[in-house]
Coordinates of C-alpha atoms in Angstrom, one line a residue:
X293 CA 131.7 117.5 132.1
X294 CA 127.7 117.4 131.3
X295 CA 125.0 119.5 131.8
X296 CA 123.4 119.9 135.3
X297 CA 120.0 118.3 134.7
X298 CA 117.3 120.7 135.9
X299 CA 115.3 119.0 139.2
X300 CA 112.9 116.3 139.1
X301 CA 110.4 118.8 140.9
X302 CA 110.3 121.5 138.7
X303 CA 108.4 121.9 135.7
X304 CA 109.2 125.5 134.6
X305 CA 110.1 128.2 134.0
X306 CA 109.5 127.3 130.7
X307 CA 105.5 127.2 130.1
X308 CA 105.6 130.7 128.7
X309 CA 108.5 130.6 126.3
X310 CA 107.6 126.5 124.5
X311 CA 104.0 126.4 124.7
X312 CA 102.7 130.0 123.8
X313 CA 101.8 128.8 120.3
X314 CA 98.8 126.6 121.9
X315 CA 97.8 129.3 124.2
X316 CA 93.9 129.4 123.1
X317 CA 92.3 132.6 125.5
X318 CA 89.1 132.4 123.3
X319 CA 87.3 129.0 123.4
X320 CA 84.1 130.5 121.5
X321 CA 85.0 131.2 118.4
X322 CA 81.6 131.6 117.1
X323 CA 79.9 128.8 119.2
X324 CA 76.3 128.8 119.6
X325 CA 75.4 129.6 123.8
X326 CA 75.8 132.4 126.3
X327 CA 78.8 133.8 126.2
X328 CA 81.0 134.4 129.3
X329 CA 84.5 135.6 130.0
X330 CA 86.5 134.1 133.5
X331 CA 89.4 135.6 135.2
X332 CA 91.1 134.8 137.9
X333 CA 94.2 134.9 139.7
X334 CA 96.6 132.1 140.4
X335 CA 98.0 132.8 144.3
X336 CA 100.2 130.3 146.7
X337 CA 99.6 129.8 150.5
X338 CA 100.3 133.5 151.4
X339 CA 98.2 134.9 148.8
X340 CA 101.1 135.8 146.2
X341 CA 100.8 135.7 142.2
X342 CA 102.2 132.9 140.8
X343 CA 103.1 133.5 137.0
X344 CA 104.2 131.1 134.4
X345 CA 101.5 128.7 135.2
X346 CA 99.1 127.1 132.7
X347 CA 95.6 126.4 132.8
X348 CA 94.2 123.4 130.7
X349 CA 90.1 123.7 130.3
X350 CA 88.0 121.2 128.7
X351 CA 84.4 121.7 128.8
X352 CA 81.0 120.1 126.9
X353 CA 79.2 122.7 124.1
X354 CA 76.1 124.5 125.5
X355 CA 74.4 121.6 124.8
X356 CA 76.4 119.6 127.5
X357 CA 78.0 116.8 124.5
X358 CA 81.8 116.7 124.8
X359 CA 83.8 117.3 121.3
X360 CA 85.0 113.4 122.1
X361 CA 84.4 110.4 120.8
X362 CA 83.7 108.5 123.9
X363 CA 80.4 111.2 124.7
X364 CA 77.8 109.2 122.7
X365 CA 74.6 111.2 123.6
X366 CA 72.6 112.1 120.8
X367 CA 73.0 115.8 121.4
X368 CA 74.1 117.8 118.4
X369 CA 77.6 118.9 118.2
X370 CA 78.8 122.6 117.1
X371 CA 81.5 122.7 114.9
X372 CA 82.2 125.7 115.8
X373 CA 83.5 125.1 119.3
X374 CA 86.6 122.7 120.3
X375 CA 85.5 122.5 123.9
X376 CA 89.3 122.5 124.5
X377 CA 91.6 125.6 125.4
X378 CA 95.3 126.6 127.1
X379 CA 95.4 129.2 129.0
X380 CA 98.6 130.7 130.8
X381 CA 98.9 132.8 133.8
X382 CA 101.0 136.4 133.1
X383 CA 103.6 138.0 135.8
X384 CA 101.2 139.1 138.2
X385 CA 99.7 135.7 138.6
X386 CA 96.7 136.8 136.3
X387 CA 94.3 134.8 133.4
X388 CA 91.1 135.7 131.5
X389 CA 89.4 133.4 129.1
X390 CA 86.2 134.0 126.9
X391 CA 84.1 130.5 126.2
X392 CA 80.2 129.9 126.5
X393 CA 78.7 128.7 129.4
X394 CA 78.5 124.6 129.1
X395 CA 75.2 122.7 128.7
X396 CA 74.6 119.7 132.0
X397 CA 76.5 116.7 131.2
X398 CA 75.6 113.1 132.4
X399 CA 77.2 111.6 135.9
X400 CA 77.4 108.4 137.5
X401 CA 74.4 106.4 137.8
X402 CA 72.2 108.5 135.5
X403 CA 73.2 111.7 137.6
X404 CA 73.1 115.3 135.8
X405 CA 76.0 117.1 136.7
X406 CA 76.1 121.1 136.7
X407 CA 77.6 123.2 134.0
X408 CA 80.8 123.2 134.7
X409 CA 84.4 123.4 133.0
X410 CA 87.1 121.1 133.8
X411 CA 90.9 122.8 134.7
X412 CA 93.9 121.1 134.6
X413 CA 97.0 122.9 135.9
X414 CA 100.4 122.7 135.4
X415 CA 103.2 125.2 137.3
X416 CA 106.6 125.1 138.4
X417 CA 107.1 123.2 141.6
X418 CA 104.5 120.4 140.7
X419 CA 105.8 116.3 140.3
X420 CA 102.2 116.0 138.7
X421 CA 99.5 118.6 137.2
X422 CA 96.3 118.9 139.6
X423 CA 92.8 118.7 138.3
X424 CA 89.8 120.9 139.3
X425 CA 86.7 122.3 137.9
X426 CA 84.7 125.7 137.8
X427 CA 81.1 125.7 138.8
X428 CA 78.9 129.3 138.5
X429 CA 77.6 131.3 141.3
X430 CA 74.3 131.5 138.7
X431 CA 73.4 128.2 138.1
X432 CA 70.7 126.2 140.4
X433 CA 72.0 122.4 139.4
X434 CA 75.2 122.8 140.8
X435 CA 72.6 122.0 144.2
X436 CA 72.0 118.9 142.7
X437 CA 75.6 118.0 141.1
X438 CA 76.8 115.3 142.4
X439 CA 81.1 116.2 142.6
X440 CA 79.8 119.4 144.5
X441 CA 77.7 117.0 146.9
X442 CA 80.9 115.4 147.4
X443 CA 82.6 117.8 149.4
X444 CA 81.2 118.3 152.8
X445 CA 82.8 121.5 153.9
X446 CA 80.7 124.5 152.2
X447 CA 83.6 126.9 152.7
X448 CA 85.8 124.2 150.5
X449 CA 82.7 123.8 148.2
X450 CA 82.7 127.5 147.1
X451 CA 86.1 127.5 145.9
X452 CA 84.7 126.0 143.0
X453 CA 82.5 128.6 142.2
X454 CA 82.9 131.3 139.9
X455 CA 81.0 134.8 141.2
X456 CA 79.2 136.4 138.5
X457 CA 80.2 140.1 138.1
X458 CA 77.7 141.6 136.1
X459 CA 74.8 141.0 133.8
X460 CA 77.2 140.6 130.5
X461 CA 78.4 137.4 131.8
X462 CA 81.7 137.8 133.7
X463 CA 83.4 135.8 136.4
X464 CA 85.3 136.0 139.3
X465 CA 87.5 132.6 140.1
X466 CA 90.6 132.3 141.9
X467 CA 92.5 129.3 142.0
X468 CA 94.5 129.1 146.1
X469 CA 97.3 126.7 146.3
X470 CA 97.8 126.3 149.9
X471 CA 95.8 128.0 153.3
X472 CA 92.8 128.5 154.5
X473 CA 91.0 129.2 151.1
X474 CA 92.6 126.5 149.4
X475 CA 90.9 125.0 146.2
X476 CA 89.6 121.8 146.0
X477 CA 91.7 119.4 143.2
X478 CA 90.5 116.3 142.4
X479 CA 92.7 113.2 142.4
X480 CA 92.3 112.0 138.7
X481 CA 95.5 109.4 138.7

């Protein structure tokens, strides 16, 4: 007799046990830029914590140039800062991060996007992680951002957004699986 295979459907619970060497909370490390911290919560349809969840984040230096080689602009790179980071959600559902606040970064057709940090999240349950981003509540481009332009609801638009909490650069962001205040994810496949 074999083992029972574990279901097609679900990824975990195993994020927090084989992956908590590469959790990365601090992303600045010394980077040149404003520094900023985000928490958040991760909460399904009816508003419960969802722990064991992890948070991919990939975001351009506070110069807005990606640590890739595909970004070719002739902005200056900071050794200091990866632009990568993996975060995990605790029991209650929770995550904090520190990182400074990204520079603009070029769009489609010569756009500028906002300052913004890219999420990728994986969790039990999922057949496929789901992609979103984090805009701030302080910054005038995101008017002009083309990917925020993009969503016609305003209501759905603002779970994007990260509310500033004070003046020593905190944020609010939740991420909502399912309901009413559901957060926009991007398909990227």
């Amino acid at each position: 007799m074999g083992h029972i295979p574990t279901p097609s459907q679900t990824v975990g619970p195993y994020l927090a046990i084989g992956l908590k060497w590469l959790t990365t909370t601090d992303l600045a490390r010394g980077a040149a830029g404003d520094r900023i911290a985000i928490s958040g919560s991760l909460l399904d349809g009816d508003g419960k914590p969802i722990p064991d969840a992890l948070l991919d984040l990939w975001q351009a230096n506070s110069q807005g140039k990606y640590t890739h080689p595909e970004d070719q602009q002739a902005k200056a790179l900071d050794p200091a800062f990866f632009g990568f980071g993996r975060v995990p959600t605790d029991k209650s559902g929770a995550f904090r991060f520190t990182t400074i606040k990204p520079g603009p970064v070029p769009g489609l057709g010569n756009s500028l996007q906002a300052p913004h940090i890219v999420v990728c999240l994986f969790m039990r349950g999922l057949l496929k992680q789901l992609f979103t981003r984090i805009y701030f509540s302080d910054e005038a481009a995101n008017g002009t951002d083309p990917v925020l332009g993009s969503i016609d609801d305003a209501a759905r638009r603002e779970t994007l957004i990260a509310q500033r909490v004070n003046a020593t650069g905190d944020y609010r962001w939740n991420i909502q699986m399912q309901g009413d205040r559901e957060t926009v994810f991007f398909d990227c496949g």
